[in-house]
Coordinates of C-alpha atoms in Angstrom, one line a residue:
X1 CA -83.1 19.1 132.2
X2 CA -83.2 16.3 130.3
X3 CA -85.6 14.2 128.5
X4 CA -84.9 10.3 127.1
X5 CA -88.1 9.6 124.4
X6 CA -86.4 10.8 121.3
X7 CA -89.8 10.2 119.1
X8 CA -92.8 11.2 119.7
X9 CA -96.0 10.5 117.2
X10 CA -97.7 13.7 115.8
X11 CA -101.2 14.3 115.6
X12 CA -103.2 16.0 113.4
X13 CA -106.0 18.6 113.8
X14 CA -105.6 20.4 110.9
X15 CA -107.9 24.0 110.4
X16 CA -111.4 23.9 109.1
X17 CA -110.5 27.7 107.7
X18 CA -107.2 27.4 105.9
X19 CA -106.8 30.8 103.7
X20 CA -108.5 30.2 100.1
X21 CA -106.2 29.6 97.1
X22 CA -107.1 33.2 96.0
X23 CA -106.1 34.6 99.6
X24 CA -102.8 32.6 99.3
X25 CA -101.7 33.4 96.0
X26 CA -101.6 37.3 96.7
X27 CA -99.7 37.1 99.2
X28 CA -97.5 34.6 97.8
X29 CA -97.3 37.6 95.5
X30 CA -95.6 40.2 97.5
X31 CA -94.6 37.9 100.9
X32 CA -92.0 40.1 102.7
X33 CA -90.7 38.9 105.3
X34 CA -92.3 37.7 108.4
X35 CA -95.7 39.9 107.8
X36 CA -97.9 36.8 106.9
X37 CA -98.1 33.4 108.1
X38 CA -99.5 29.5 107.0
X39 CA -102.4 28.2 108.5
X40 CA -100.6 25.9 110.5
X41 CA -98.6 25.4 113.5
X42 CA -96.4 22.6 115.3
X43 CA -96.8 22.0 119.2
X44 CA -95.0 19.9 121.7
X45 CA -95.7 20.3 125.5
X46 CA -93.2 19.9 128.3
X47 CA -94.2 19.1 132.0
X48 CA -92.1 18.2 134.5
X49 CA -92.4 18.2 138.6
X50 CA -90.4 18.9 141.4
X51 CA -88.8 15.7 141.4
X52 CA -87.8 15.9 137.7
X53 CA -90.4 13.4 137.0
X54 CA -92.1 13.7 133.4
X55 CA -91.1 15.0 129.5
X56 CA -92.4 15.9 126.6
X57 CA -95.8 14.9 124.9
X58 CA -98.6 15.7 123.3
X59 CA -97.1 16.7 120.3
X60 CA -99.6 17.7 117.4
X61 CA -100.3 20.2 114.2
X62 CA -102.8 22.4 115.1
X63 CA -104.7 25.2 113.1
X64 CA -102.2 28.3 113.6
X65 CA -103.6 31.0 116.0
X66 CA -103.2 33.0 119.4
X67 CA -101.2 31.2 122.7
X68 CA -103.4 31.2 126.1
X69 CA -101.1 32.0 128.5
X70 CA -101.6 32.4 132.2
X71 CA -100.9 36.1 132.6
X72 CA -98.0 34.3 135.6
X73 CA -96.1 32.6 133.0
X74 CA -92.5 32.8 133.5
X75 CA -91.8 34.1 129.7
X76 CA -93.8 36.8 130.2
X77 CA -91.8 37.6 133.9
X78 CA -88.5 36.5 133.1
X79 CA -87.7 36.0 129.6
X80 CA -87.3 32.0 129.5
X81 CA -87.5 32.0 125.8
X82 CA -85.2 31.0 123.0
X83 CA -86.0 30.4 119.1
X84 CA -84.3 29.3 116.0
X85 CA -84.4 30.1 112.2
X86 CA -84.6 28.0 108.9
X87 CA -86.0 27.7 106.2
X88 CA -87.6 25.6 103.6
X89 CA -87.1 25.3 99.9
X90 CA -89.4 24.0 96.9
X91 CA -86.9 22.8 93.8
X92 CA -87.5 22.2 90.5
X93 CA -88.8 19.2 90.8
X94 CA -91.6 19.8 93.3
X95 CA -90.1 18.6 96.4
X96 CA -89.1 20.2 99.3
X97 CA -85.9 20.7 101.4
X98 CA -84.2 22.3 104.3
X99 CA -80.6 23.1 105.4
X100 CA -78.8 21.6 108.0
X101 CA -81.8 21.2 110.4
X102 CA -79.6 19.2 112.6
X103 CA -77.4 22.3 113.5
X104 CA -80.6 24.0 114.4
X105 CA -81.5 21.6 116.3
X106 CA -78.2 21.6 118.3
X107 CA -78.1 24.8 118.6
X108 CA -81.3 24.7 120.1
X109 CA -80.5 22.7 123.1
X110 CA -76.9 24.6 123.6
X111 CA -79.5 28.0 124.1
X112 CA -81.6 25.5 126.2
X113 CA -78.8 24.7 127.8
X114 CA -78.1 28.1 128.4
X115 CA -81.8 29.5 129.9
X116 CA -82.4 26.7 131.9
X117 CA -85.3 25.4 129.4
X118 CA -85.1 21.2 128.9
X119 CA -83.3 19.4 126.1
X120 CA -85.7 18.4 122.7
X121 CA -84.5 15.4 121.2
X122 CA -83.7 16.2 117.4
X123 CA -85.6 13.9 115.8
X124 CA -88.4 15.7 117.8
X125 CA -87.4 18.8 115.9
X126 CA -87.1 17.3 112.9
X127 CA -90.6 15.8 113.0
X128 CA -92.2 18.8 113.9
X129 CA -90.5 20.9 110.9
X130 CA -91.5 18.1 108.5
X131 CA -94.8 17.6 109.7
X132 CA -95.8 21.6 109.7
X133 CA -94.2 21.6 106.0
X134 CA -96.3 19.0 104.9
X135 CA -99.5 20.6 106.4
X136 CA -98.4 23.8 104.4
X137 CA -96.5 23.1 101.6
X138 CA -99.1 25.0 99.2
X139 CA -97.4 28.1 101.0
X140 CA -94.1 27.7 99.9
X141 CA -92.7 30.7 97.6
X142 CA -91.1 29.6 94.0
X143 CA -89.6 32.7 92.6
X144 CA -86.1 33.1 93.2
X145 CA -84.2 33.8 96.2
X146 CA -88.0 33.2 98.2
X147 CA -88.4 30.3 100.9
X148 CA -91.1 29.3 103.7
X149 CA -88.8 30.9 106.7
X150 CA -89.6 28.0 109.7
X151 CA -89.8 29.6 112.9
X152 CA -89.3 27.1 116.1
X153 CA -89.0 28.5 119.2
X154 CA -89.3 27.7 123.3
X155 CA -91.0 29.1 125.8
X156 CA -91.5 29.0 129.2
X157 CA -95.4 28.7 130.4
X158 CA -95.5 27.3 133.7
X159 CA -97.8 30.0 135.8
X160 CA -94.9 30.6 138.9
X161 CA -93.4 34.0 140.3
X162 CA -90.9 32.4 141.9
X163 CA -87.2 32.7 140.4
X164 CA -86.4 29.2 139.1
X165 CA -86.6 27.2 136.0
X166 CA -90.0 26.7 134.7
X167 CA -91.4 23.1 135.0
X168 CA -93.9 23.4 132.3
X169 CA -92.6 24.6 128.6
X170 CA -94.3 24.6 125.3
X171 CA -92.6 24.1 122.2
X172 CA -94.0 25.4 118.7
X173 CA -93.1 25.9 114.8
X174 CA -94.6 28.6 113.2
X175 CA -94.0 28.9 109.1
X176 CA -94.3 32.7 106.9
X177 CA -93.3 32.8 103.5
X178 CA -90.3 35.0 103.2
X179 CA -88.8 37.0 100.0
X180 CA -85.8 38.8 100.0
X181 CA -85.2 39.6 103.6
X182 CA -83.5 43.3 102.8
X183 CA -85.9 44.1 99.6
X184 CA -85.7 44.6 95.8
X185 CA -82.3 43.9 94.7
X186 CA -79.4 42.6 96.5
X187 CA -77.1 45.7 97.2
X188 CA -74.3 46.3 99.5
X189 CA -76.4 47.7 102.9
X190 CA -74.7 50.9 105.2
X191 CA -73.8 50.1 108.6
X192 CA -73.8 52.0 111.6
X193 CA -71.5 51.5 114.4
X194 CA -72.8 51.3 117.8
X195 CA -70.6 53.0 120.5
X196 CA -73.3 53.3 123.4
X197 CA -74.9 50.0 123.4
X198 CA -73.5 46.3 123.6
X199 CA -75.6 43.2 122.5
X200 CA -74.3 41.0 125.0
X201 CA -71.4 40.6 127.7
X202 CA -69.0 37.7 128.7
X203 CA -70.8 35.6 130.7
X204 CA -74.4 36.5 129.8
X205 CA -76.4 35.1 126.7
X206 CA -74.5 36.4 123.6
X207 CA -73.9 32.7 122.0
X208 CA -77.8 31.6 123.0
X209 CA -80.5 32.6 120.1
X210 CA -82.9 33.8 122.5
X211 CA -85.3 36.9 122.7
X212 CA -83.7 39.2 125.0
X213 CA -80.4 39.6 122.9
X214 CA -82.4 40.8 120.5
X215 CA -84.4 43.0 122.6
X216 CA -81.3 44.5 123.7
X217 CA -79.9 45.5 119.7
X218 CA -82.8 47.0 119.3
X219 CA -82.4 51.2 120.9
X220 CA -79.1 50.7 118.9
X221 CA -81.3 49.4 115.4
X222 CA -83.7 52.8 115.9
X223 CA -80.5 54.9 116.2
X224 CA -79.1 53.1 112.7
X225 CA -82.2 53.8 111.2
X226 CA -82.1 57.1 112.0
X227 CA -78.6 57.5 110.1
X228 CA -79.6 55.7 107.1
X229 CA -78.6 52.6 107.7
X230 CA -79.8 49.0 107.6
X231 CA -78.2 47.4 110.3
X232 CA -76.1 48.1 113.5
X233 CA -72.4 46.8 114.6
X234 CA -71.7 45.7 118.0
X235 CA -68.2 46.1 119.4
X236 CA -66.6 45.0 122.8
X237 CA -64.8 47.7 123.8
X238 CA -63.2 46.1 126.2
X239 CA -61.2 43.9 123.6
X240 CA -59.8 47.5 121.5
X241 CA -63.2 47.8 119.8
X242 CA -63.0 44.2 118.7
X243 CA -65.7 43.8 116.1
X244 CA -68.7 41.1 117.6
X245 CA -72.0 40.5 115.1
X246 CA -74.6 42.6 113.7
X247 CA -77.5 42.8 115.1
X248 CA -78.8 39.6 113.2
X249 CA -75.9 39.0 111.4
X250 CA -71.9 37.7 111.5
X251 CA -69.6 39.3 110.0
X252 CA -66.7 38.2 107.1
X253 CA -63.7 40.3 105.9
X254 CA -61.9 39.1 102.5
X255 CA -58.2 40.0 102.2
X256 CA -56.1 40.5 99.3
X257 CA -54.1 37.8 99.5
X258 CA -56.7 35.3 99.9
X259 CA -57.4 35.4 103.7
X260 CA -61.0 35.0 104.7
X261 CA -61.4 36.4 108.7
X262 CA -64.5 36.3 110.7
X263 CA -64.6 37.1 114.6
X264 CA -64.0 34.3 116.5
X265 CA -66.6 32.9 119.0
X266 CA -65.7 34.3 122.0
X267 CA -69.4 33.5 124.1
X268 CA -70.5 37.2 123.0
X269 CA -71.2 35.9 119.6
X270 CA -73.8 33.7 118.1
X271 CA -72.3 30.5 116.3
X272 CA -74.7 31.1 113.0
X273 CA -75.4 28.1 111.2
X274 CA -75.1 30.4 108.1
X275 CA -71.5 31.2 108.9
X276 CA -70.5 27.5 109.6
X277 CA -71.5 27.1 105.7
X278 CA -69.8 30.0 104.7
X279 CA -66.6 28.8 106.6
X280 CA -66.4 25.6 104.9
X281 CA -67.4 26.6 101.3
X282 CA -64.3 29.2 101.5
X283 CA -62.1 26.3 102.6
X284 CA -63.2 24.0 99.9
X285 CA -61.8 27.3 97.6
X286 CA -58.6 26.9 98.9
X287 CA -59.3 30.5 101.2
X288 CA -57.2 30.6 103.8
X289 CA -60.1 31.3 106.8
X290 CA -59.3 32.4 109.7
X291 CA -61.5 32.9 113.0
X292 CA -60.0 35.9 115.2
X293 CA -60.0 39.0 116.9
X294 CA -60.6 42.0 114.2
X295 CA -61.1 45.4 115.3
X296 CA -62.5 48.5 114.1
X297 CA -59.6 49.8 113.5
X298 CA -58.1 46.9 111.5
X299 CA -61.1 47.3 109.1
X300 CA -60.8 50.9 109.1
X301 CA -57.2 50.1 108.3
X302 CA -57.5 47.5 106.0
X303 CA -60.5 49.3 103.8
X304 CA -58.1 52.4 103.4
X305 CA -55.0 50.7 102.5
X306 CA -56.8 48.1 100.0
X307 CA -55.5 45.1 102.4
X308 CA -59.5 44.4 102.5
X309 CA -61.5 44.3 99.6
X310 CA -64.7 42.9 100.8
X311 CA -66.9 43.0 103.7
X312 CA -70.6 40.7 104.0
X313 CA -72.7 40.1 106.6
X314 CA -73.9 36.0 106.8
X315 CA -77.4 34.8 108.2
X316 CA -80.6 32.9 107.4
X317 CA -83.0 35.2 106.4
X318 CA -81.0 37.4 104.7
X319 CA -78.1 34.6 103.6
X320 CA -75.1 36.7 102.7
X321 CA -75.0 41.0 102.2
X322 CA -72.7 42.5 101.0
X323 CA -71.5 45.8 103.4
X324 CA -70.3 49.0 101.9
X325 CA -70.2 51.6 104.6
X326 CA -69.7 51.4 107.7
X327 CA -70.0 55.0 109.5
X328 CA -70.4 56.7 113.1
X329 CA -71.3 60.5 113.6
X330 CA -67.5 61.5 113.4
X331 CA -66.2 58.8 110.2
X332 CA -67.2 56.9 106.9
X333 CA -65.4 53.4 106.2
X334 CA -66.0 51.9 103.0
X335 CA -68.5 53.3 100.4
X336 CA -72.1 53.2 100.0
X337 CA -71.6 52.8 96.3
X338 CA -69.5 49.5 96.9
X339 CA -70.1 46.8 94.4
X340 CA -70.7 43.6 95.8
X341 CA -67.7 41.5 95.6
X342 CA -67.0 38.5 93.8
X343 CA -65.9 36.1 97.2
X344 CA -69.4 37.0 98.3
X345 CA -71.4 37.0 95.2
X346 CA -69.2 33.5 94.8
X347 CA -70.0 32.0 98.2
X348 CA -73.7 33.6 98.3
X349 CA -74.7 31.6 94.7
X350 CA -73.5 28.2 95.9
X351 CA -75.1 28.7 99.2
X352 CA -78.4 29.5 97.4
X353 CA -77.8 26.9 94.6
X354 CA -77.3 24.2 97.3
X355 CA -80.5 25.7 99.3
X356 CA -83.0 25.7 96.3
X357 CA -81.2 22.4 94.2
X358 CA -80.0 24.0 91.3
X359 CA -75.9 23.0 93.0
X360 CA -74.0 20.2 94.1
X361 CA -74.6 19.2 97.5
X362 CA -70.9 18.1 98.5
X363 CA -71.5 17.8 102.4
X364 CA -74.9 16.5 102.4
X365 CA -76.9 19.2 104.0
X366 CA -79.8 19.4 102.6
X367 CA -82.8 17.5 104.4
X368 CA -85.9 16.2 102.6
X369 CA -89.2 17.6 104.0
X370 CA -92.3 16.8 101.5

């Protein structure tokens, strides 16, 4: 599907019972992550018929409450969804920024691209992100390391059991003011390593950001939790255990002699606009990064022999981790007393300095909002 308007003008109906200043400060106070949200929301509609004939329109920022959905629409039958993640920043100064909203954008349509859902123009994104932001600035977080997390995300509504792309789609942007996405202090997390469940297969939806990928880590996420740990590794084992992503997360491994590796993209792994940063800050350290098959063993391997001195995870809400065990009901790899290491800690400040203003912006990422 495509669409040719690449504007579209933004109305505003903005609430009549926006949360009081009182109401927004406590939880300002203690935001979390995802539990609350602004009192606004971004809309665009899609319709289309059977000749391909219409687009997008009606695009507007609306008070922020519950979708009417026919109980027939396709997202509910067959999971025509997808969604992206980024996040907003206040700096010193009083302004406000995002990061690379153009990769989530594209990324956006390659997921589109993927489910069958129709192309949004970027600037269409774009507008939609700024004009949500500057309907809820007030909500943005200042303390350090906190954000507005920006939520867009597509979904199928066109009332139709039939098997076949949906001809009417609405697209939205929701906003929830996010602290520190693990908790408290930033400490190397434990990892557990999932041997009886796979996040996605070759072929199927592992490089689209969209719902049911995320559906399916989730058995495998109770299970880590029920060992202690935070998060879960996916392997493929039908690549000698190659290591894929976390459940939310990719995955870095700093060598001894300067190598940074990270699993390449195979179509099982999702390109994360996080770890596209991460790749080029290393290279403008002079690391030696590499993108490539690891395995489980080679970290095992690596971690016991002192080849590997490092292991983070990478993502938007959580930005970079640091990993100290890694463990299975028959082995332990790594610590769970692991300091966080200094490529991490290195990369991780001039991410966040970048993000929130406070660092050089060498490549230009950063995208005024308000």
């Amino acid at each position: 599907m495509t669409q040719t308007v690449n504007e579209l003008d933004f109305t505003q109906n903005l609430s009549a019972h926006r949360k009081t200043a009182q109401e927004r400060a406590a939880i300002l106070e203690n935001p979390g992550f995802g539990d609350h949200f602004t009192d606004h929301t971004a809309v665009v509609d899609y319709r289309t018929d059977s000749a391909g004939h219409g687009g997008w329109s009606n695009a507007r920022i609306e008070p922020y409450g519950p979708i009417s959905l026919d109980p027939a629409a396709a997202v509910l039958h067959y999971g025509q969804e997808i969604f992206e993640g980024l996040k907003a920043y206040k700096h010193a100064d009083g302004s406000v920024w995002t990061f690379r909203p153009e990769a989530n954008a594209a990324r956006l349509n390659r997921s589109a691209e993927r489910l069958a859902l129709p192309q949004l123009p970027e600037q269409v994104f774009l507008d939609a992100v700024r004009g949500l932001v500057a309907a809820d600035q007030d909500w943005i977080p200042s303390r350090d390391g906190e954000s507005l997390y920006l939520r867009p995300f597509m979904i199928a509504t066109e009332a139709f059991l039939g098997v076949r792309p949906a001809r009417e789609v609405s697209f939205r942007v929701i906003a929830s003011p996010a602290g520190n996405y693990f908790g408290g202090e930033l400490q190397p997390v434990s990892i557990w390593i999932s041997h009886n469940y796979a996040r996605a297969g070759r072929g199927g939806t592992g490089a689209a950001k969209c719902g049911g990928n995320y559906a399916a880590s989730l058995a495998a996420q109770l299970e880590a939790e029920a060992h202690g740990c935070k998060q879960v590794l996916f392997l493929d084992p039908f690549n000698d255990d190659a290591v894929e992503e976390l459940g939310g997360m990719n995955v870095f491994f700093v060598f001894k002699d300067g190598r940074l590796v990270t699993p390449a993209l195979t179509g099982t792994i999702l390109e994360g606009v996080t770890r596209m940063s991460v790749i080029q800050l290393a290279k403008d350290r002079g690391l030696d990064v590499q993108e490539r098959k690891i395995t489980l063993g080679e970290w095992r391997d690596g971690i016991a022999s002192g080849e590997i001195t490092e292991v983070f995870a990478c993502g938007t809400a959580a930005v970079i981790t640091p990993i100290g065990l890694l463990k299975d009901e028959t082995e332990s790899i790594g610590s769970a007393d692991a300091k966080a290491g200094d490529i991490a800690m290195g990369i991780r400040d001039q991410l966040l300095g970048i993000q929130t203003g406070t660092a050089e912006d060498p490549h230009g990422w950063l995208t005024r909002l308000a």
